[in-house]
Amino acid sequence: MKKRDTKQTILDQALELFSTSGYDGVTVADIAAAVGIKAASLYKHYKSKQDIFDSILAKAAEGYQEQAAQLGLDGQNIESDSPRYADMGLETLIQTGISLFLYFLRDQTARKLRRLLTIEQYKNPAASGLFTDQYINAPLAYQGALFKTFIGQGFFNDLDGDVAAAHFYAPIYLMLCLCDNCPEREPEAVGFIQRHITQFESLYRKGAKE
């Protein structure tokens, strides 16, 4: 029988509790009980509830990096990612976009963390800042820099790169919110994203309409 990874189980159970009861509504004793250990034993693995939460954030970031790497991307480095995106045909670009969408939708850590921060942003200033950074600032900064690079290279039409980032990202995040509440609409959302990327390409890529 495979030995249980207690350290990972603590993170999994903590995130489940956080995503349903909120960060402040969960105690270390609650997490330990969900894992099936005593609070004293939990402290052998993590120093505090904040340490557990920070480890969840690190796990989420690691999961995204692994997913990006599977797609041949860095996910954060524009210099390495921009040539990769520029070489993609439309079908590859669509499949890449859908793959990333489904990762954020289906991955348990990514999904529960999004739920947690969505709830906590209205109660906790630190959570509000994390929500803004994770789901607004970081993706718009990355995509804005990517599209500005394409504009500077003459690959994209000479339009506002920051607006282009919002045009690209906002519909995808909207579909995530839709599927979080209505998971049965996932096929509809995937079809919409396919049409969205196709139209975005025709509007922004230079010569795409020719």
PDB file of C-alpha atoms in Angstrom:
ATOM      1  CA  MET A   1       0.000   0.000   0.000  1.00  0.00           C
ATOM      2  CA  LYS A   2       1.310   3.408  -0.970  1.00  0.00           C
ATOM      3  CA  LYS A   3       2.223   5.545   2.017  1.00  0.00           C
ATOM      4  CA  ARG A   4       0.140   8.690   2.365  1.00  0.00           C
ATOM      5  CA  ASP A   5       1.877  11.977   1.689  1.00  0.00           C
ATOM      6  CA  THR A   6       0.754  13.814   4.826  1.00  0.00           C
ATOM      7  CA  LYS A   7       2.326  17.104   3.798  1.00  0.00           C
ATOM      8  CA  GLN A   8       0.386  17.135   0.529  1.00  0.00           C
ATOM      9  CA  THR A   9      -2.801  15.889   2.197  1.00  0.00           C
ATOM     10  CA  ILE A  10      -2.656  18.858   4.561  1.00  0.00           C
ATOM     11  CA  LEU A  11      -2.552  21.237   1.591  1.00  0.00           C
ATOM     12  CA  ASP A  12      -5.402  19.450  -0.179  1.00  0.00           C
ATOM     13  CA  GLN A  13      -7.665  19.403   2.870  1.00  0.00           C
ATOM     14  CA  ALA A  14      -6.800  22.974   3.828  1.00  0.00           C
ATOM     15  CA  LEU A  15      -7.657  24.271   0.350  1.00  0.00           C
ATOM     16  CA  GLU A  16     -10.943  22.366   0.386  1.00  0.00           C
ATOM     17  CA  LEU A  17     -11.851  23.950   3.722  1.00  0.00           C
ATOM     18  CA  PHE A  18     -10.639  27.418   2.693  1.00  0.00           C
ATOM     19  CA  SER A  19     -12.655  27.297  -0.544  1.00  0.00           C
ATOM     20  CA  THR A  20     -15.886  26.493   1.286  1.00  0.00           C
ATOM     21  CA  SER A  21     -15.539  28.270   4.655  1.00  0.00           C
ATOM     22  CA  GLY A  22     -13.088  31.057   3.813  1.00  0.00           C
ATOM     23  CA  TYR A  23      -9.584  31.548   5.173  1.00  0.00           C
ATOM     24  CA  ASP A  24     -10.656  33.175   8.426  1.00  0.00           C
ATOM     25  CA  GLY A  25     -13.355  30.569   8.986  1.00  0.00           C
ATOM     26  CA  VAL A  26     -10.850  27.704   9.193  1.00  0.00           C
ATOM     27  CA  THR A  27      -8.514  26.927  12.080  1.00  0.00           C
ATOM     28  CA  VAL A  28      -5.406  24.767  12.196  1.00  0.00           C
ATOM     29  CA  ALA A  29      -7.421  22.360  14.354  1.00  0.00           C
ATOM     30  CA  ASP A  30     -10.050  22.138  11.580  1.00  0.00           C
ATOM     31  CA  ILE A  31      -7.379  21.276   9.026  1.00  0.00           C
ATOM     32  CA  ALA A  32      -5.774  18.686  11.290  1.00  0.00           C
ATOM     33  CA  ALA A  33      -9.149  17.060  11.922  1.00  0.00           C
ATOM     34  CA  ALA A  34      -9.860  16.877   8.182  1.00  0.00           C
ATOM     35  CA  VAL A  35      -6.486  15.213   7.631  1.00  0.00           C
ATOM     36  CA  GLY A  36      -7.023  12.863  10.582  1.00  0.00           C
ATOM     37  CA  ILE A  37      -4.088  14.000  12.670  1.00  0.00           C
ATOM     38  CA  LYS A  38      -3.581  16.124  15.773  1.00  0.00           C
ATOM     39  CA  ALA A  39      -2.766  19.819  15.475  1.00  0.00           C
ATOM     40  CA  ALA A  40       0.628  19.165  17.081  1.00  0.00           C
ATOM     41  CA  SER A  41       1.446  16.737  14.281  1.00  0.00           C
ATOM     42  CA  LEU A  42       0.427  19.276  11.642  1.00  0.00           C
ATOM     43  CA  TYR A  43       2.969  21.745  13.009  1.00  0.00           C
ATOM     44  CA  LYS A  44       5.696  19.237  12.161  1.00  0.00           C
ATOM     45  CA  HIS A  45       4.966  19.975   8.504  1.00  0.00           C
ATOM     46  CA  TYR A  46       3.873  23.643   8.490  1.00  0.00           C
ATOM     47  CA  LYS A  47       4.611  26.472  10.894  1.00  0.00           C
ATOM     48  CA  SER A  48       1.172  28.104  10.727  1.00  0.00           C
ATOM     49  CA  LYS A  49      -2.052  28.463   8.768  1.00  0.00           C
ATOM     50  CA  GLN A  50      -0.373  31.233   6.762  1.00  0.00           C
ATOM     51  CA  ASP A  51       2.476  28.858   5.938  1.00  0.00           C
ATOM     52  CA  ILE A  52      -0.076  26.369   4.631  1.00  0.00           C
ATOM     53  CA  PHE A  53      -1.744  29.048   2.513  1.00  0.00           C
ATOM     54  CA  ASP A  54       1.600  30.250   1.126  1.00  0.00           C
ATOM     55  CA  SER A  55       2.413  26.645   0.201  1.00  0.00           C
ATOM     56  CA  ILE A  56      -0.915  26.378  -1.639  1.00  0.00           C
ATOM     57  CA  LEU A  57      -0.039  29.494  -3.644  1.00  0.00           C
ATOM     58  CA  ALA A  58       3.372  28.015  -4.475  1.00  0.00           C
ATOM     59  CA  LYS A  59       1.738  24.750  -5.568  1.00  0.00           C
ATOM     60  CA  ALA A  60      -0.674  26.650  -7.820  1.00  0.00           C
ATOM     61  CA  ALA A  61       2.189  28.572  -9.432  1.00  0.00           C
ATOM     62  CA  GLU A  62       4.145  25.350  -9.935  1.00  0.00           C
ATOM     63  CA  GLY A  63       1.143  23.672 -11.535  1.00  0.00           C
ATOM     64  CA  TYR A  64       0.737  26.539 -14.004  1.00  0.00           C
ATOM     65  CA  GLN A  65       4.432  26.432 -14.912  1.00  0.00           C
ATOM     66  CA  GLU A  66       4.182  22.689 -15.551  1.00  0.00           C
ATOM     67  CA  GLN A  67       1.132  23.172 -17.769  1.00  0.00           C
ATOM     68  CA  ALA A  68       2.819  25.979 -19.708  1.00  0.00           C
ATOM     69  CA  ALA A  69       5.940  23.825 -20.184  1.00  0.00           C
ATOM     70  CA  GLN A  70       3.818  21.022 -21.633  1.00  0.00           C
ATOM     71  CA  LEU A  71       2.664  23.522 -24.252  1.00  0.00           C
ATOM     72  CA  GLY A  72       6.217  24.623 -24.988  1.00  0.00           C
ATOM     73  CA  LEU A  73       5.824  27.920 -23.139  1.00  0.00           C
ATOM     74  CA  ASP A  74       7.354  29.585 -20.125  1.00  0.00           C
ATOM     75  CA  GLY A  75       4.141  31.352 -19.180  1.00  0.00           C
ATOM     76  CA  GLN A  76       5.920  34.390 -17.750  1.00  0.00           C
ATOM     77  CA  ASN A  77       8.922  35.186 -19.949  1.00  0.00           C
ATOM     78  CA  ILE A  78       7.872  37.258 -22.951  1.00  0.00           C
ATOM     79  CA  GLU A  79      11.254  36.951 -24.689  1.00  0.00           C
ATOM     80  CA  SER A  80      10.995  33.174 -24.850  1.00  0.00           C
ATOM     81  CA  ASP A  81       7.228  32.959 -25.383  1.00  0.00           C
ATOM     82  CA  SER A  82       6.718  35.579 -28.105  1.00  0.00           C
ATOM     83  CA  PRO A  83       8.575  33.610 -30.849  1.00  0.00           C
ATOM     84  CA  ARG A  84       6.617  30.499 -29.888  1.00  0.00           C
ATOM     85  CA  TYR A  85       3.284  32.286 -30.219  1.00  0.00           C
ATOM     86  CA  ALA A  86       4.346  34.051 -33.422  1.00  0.00           C
ATOM     87  CA  ASP A  87       5.082  30.695 -35.061  1.00  0.00           C
ATOM     88  CA  MET A  88       1.713  29.192 -34.128  1.00  0.00           C
ATOM     89  CA  GLY A  89      -0.881  28.689 -36.812  1.00  0.00           C
ATOM     90  CA  LEU A  90      -4.463  29.494 -35.953  1.00  0.00           C
ATOM     91  CA  GLU A  91      -5.400  25.907 -35.044  1.00  0.00           C
ATOM     92  CA  THR A  92      -2.414  25.543 -32.722  1.00  0.00           C
ATOM     93  CA  LEU A  93      -3.201  28.892 -31.119  1.00  0.00           C
ATOM     94  CA  ILE A  94      -6.803  27.796 -30.523  1.00  0.00           C
ATOM     95  CA  GLN A  95      -5.747  24.483 -29.015  1.00  0.00           C
ATOM     96  CA  THR A  96      -3.197  26.228 -26.779  1.00  0.00           C
ATOM     97  CA  GLY A  97      -5.824  28.679 -25.557  1.00  0.00           C
ATOM     98  CA  ILE A  98      -8.337  25.929 -24.901  1.00  0.00           C
ATOM     99  CA  SER A  99      -5.740  23.794 -23.106  1.00  0.00           C
ATOM    100  CA  LEU A 100      -4.889  26.642 -20.739  1.00  0.00           C
ATOM    101  CA  PHE A 101      -8.571  27.407 -20.180  1.00  0.00           C
ATOM    102  CA  LEU A 102      -9.342  23.783 -19.313  1.00  0.00           C
ATOM    103  CA  TYR A 103      -6.336  23.617 -17.011  1.00  0.00           C
ATOM    104  CA  PHE A 104      -7.558  26.566 -14.952  1.00  0.00           C
ATOM    105  CA  LEU A 105     -11.107  25.224 -15.027  1.00  0.00           C
ATOM    106  CA  ARG A 106     -10.423  21.595 -14.126  1.00  0.00           C
ATOM    107  CA  ASP A 107      -7.261  21.617 -12.019  1.00  0.00           C
ATOM    108  CA  GLN A 108      -8.420  21.234  -8.427  1.00  0.00           C
ATOM    109  CA  THR A 109      -5.816  23.569  -6.935  1.00  0.00           C
ATOM    110  CA  ALA A 110      -6.405  26.303  -9.523  1.00  0.00           C
ATOM    111  CA  ARG A 111     -10.192  25.987  -9.311  1.00  0.00           C
ATOM    112  CA  LYS A 112     -10.460  25.984  -5.515  1.00  0.00           C
ATOM    113  CA  LEU A 113      -7.928  28.801  -5.141  1.00  0.00           C
ATOM    114  CA  ARG A 114      -9.967  30.921  -7.564  1.00  0.00           C
ATOM    115  CA  ARG A 115     -13.109  30.204  -5.546  1.00  0.00           C
ATOM    116  CA  LEU A 116     -11.341  31.045  -2.279  1.00  0.00           C
ATOM    117  CA  LEU A 117      -9.919  34.352  -3.493  1.00  0.00           C
ATOM    118  CA  THR A 118     -13.183  35.326  -5.179  1.00  0.00           C
ATOM    119  CA  ILE A 119     -14.994  34.939  -1.856  1.00  0.00           C
ATOM    120  CA  GLU A 120     -12.271  36.354   0.390  1.00  0.00           C
ATOM    121  CA  GLN A 121     -11.548  39.464  -1.683  1.00  0.00           C
ATOM    122  CA  TYR A 122     -14.580  41.146  -0.136  1.00  0.00           C
ATOM    123  CA  LYS A 123     -13.556  40.383   3.454  1.00  0.00           C
ATOM    124  CA  ASN A 124      -9.776  40.373   3.522  1.00  0.00           C
ATOM    125  CA  PRO A 125      -7.542  43.146   2.082  1.00  0.00           C
ATOM    126  CA  ALA A 126      -4.656  40.715   1.553  1.00  0.00           C
ATOM    127  CA  ALA A 127      -6.926  38.323  -0.336  1.00  0.00           C
ATOM    128  CA  SER A 128      -8.273  41.236  -2.372  1.00  0.00           C
ATOM    129  CA  GLY A 129      -4.741  42.112  -3.433  1.00  0.00           C
ATOM    130  CA  LEU A 130      -3.981  38.504  -4.320  1.00  0.00           C
ATOM    131  CA  PHE A 131      -7.176  38.219  -6.351  1.00  0.00           C
ATOM    132  CA  THR A 132      -6.346  41.382  -8.290  1.00  0.00           C
ATOM    133  CA  ASP A 133      -2.772  40.267  -8.944  1.00  0.00           C
ATOM    134  CA  GLN A 134      -3.650  36.667  -9.864  1.00  0.00           C
ATOM    135  CA  TYR A 135      -6.643  37.237 -12.102  1.00  0.00           C
ATOM    136  CA  ILE A 136      -6.295  40.794 -13.406  1.00  0.00           C
ATOM    137  CA  ASN A 137      -2.870  42.413 -13.112  1.00  0.00           C
ATOM    138  CA  ALA A 138      -0.620  39.455 -13.952  1.00  0.00           C
ATOM    139  CA  PRO A 139      -2.496  38.105 -16.997  1.00  0.00           C
ATOM    140  CA  LEU A 140      -3.086  41.574 -18.450  1.00  0.00           C
ATOM    141  CA  ALA A 141       0.568  42.558 -17.911  1.00  0.00           C
ATOM    142  CA  TYR A 142       1.825  39.351 -19.583  1.00  0.00           C
ATOM    143  CA  GLN A 143      -0.543  39.520 -22.531  1.00  0.00           C
ATOM    144  CA  GLY A 144      -0.138  43.272 -22.901  1.00  0.00           C
ATOM    145  CA  ALA A 145       3.647  42.873 -23.108  1.00  0.00           C
ATOM    146  CA  LEU A 146       3.223  40.007 -25.586  1.00  0.00           C
ATOM    147  CA  PHE A 147       0.936  41.991 -27.886  1.00  0.00           C
ATOM    148  CA  LYS A 148       3.107  45.112 -27.679  1.00  0.00           C
ATOM    149  CA  THR A 149       6.033  42.958 -28.785  1.00  0.00           C
ATOM    150  CA  PHE A 150       3.999  41.748 -31.760  1.00  0.00           C
ATOM    151  CA  ILE A 151       2.984  45.318 -32.630  1.00  0.00           C
ATOM    152  CA  GLY A 152       6.602  46.470 -32.419  1.00  0.00           C
ATOM    153  CA  GLN A 153       7.678  43.626 -34.697  1.00  0.00           C
ATOM    154  CA  GLY A 154       5.003  44.502 -37.250  1.00  0.00           C
ATOM    155  CA  PHE A 155       3.326  41.154 -36.663  1.00  0.00           C
ATOM    156  CA  PHE A 156       0.164  42.757 -35.217  1.00  0.00           C
ATOM    157  CA  ASN A 157      -1.734  45.774 -36.488  1.00  0.00           C
ATOM    158  CA  ASP A 158      -0.626  49.052 -34.892  1.00  0.00           C
ATOM    159  CA  LEU A 159      -3.271  49.168 -32.142  1.00  0.00           C
ATOM    160  CA  ASP A 160      -3.242  49.592 -28.363  1.00  0.00           C
ATOM    161  CA  GLY A 161      -1.499  46.558 -26.840  1.00  0.00           C
ATOM    162  CA  ASP A 162      -3.091  47.004 -23.425  1.00  0.00           C
ATOM    163  CA  VAL A 163      -6.567  47.132 -24.942  1.00  0.00           C
ATOM    164  CA  ALA A 164      -5.729  44.084 -27.035  1.00  0.00           C
ATOM    165  CA  ALA A 165      -4.816  42.233 -23.834  1.00  0.00           C
ATOM    166  CA  ALA A 166      -8.192  43.105 -22.312  1.00  0.00           C
ATOM    167  CA  HIS A 167      -9.950  42.078 -25.542  1.00  0.00           C
ATOM    168  CA  PHE A 168      -8.233  38.706 -25.426  1.00  0.00           C
ATOM    169  CA  TYR A 169      -8.348  37.920 -21.723  1.00  0.00           C
ATOM    170  CA  ALA A 170     -11.722  39.226 -20.563  1.00  0.00           C
ATOM    171  CA  PRO A 171     -13.905  36.781 -22.565  1.00  0.00           C
ATOM    172  CA  ILE A 172     -11.793  33.833 -21.396  1.00  0.00           C
ATOM    173  CA  TYR A 173     -12.071  34.834 -17.748  1.00  0.00           C
ATOM    174  CA  LEU A 174     -15.797  35.364 -18.261  1.00  0.00           C
ATOM    175  CA  MET A 175     -16.107  31.775 -19.501  1.00  0.00           C
ATOM    176  CA  LEU A 176     -14.203  30.565 -16.420  1.00  0.00           C
ATOM    177  CA  CYS A 177     -16.709  32.361 -14.191  1.00  0.00           C
ATOM    178  CA  LEU A 178     -19.578  30.875 -16.183  1.00  0.00           C
ATOM    179  CA  CYS A 179     -18.270  27.316 -15.865  1.00  0.00           C
ATOM    180  CA  ASP A 180     -17.462  27.735 -12.181  1.00  0.00           C
ATOM    181  CA  ASN A 181     -21.173  28.298 -11.615  1.00  0.00           C
ATOM    182  CA  CYS A 182     -22.554  26.165 -14.458  1.00  0.00           C
ATOM    183  CA  PRO A 183     -20.088  23.310 -15.147  1.00  0.00           C
ATOM    184  CA  GLU A 184     -22.520  21.718 -17.598  1.00  0.00           C
ATOM    185  CA  ARG A 185     -21.862  24.661 -19.942  1.00  0.00           C
ATOM    186  CA  GLU A 186     -18.190  23.740 -20.462  1.00  0.00           C
ATOM    187  CA  PRO A 187     -18.723  22.556 -24.093  1.00  0.00           C
ATOM    188  CA  GLU A 188     -20.455  25.850 -24.870  1.00  0.00           C
ATOM    189  CA  ALA A 189     -17.591  27.798 -23.298  1.00  0.00           C
ATOM    190  CA  VAL A 190     -14.947  25.866 -25.249  1.00  0.00           C
ATOM    191  CA  GLY A 191     -16.809  26.542 -28.494  1.00  0.00           C
ATOM    192  CA  PHE A 192     -17.042  30.221 -27.628  1.00  0.00           C
ATOM    193  CA  ILE A 193     -13.308  30.438 -26.900  1.00  0.00           C
ATOM    194  CA  GLN A 194     -12.554  28.834 -30.248  1.00  0.00           C
ATOM    195  CA  ARG A 195     -14.660  31.474 -32.021  1.00  0.00           C
ATOM    196  CA  HIS A 196     -13.189  34.228 -29.836  1.00  0.00           C
ATOM    197  CA  ILE A 197      -9.575  33.367 -30.694  1.00  0.00           C
ATOM    198  CA  THR A 198     -10.449  33.046 -34.386  1.00  0.00           C
ATOM    199  CA  GLN A 199     -12.011  36.505 -34.420  1.00  0.00           C
ATOM    200  CA  PHE A 200      -9.222  38.016 -32.318  1.00  0.00           C
ATOM    201  CA  GLU A 201      -6.685  36.684 -34.806  1.00  0.00           C
ATOM    202  CA  SER A 202      -8.546  38.206 -37.746  1.00  0.00           C
ATOM    203  CA  LEU A 203      -8.755  41.605 -36.039  1.00  0.00           C
ATOM    204  CA  TYR A 204      -5.218  41.923 -34.736  1.00  0.00           C
ATOM    205  CA  ARG A 205      -2.815  39.833 -36.799  1.00  0.00           C
ATOM    206  CA  LYS A 206      -1.501  41.862 -39.709  1.00  0.00           C
ATOM    207  CA  GLY A 207      -2.592  40.446 -43.029  1.00  0.00           C
ATOM    208  CA  ALA A 208      -4.915  37.894 -41.430  1.00  0.00           C
ATOM    209  CA  LYS A 209      -7.886  39.112 -43.477  1.00  0.00           C
ATOM    210  CA  GLU A 210      -6.055  38.950 -46.760  1.00  0.00           C
TER     211      GLU A 210
END
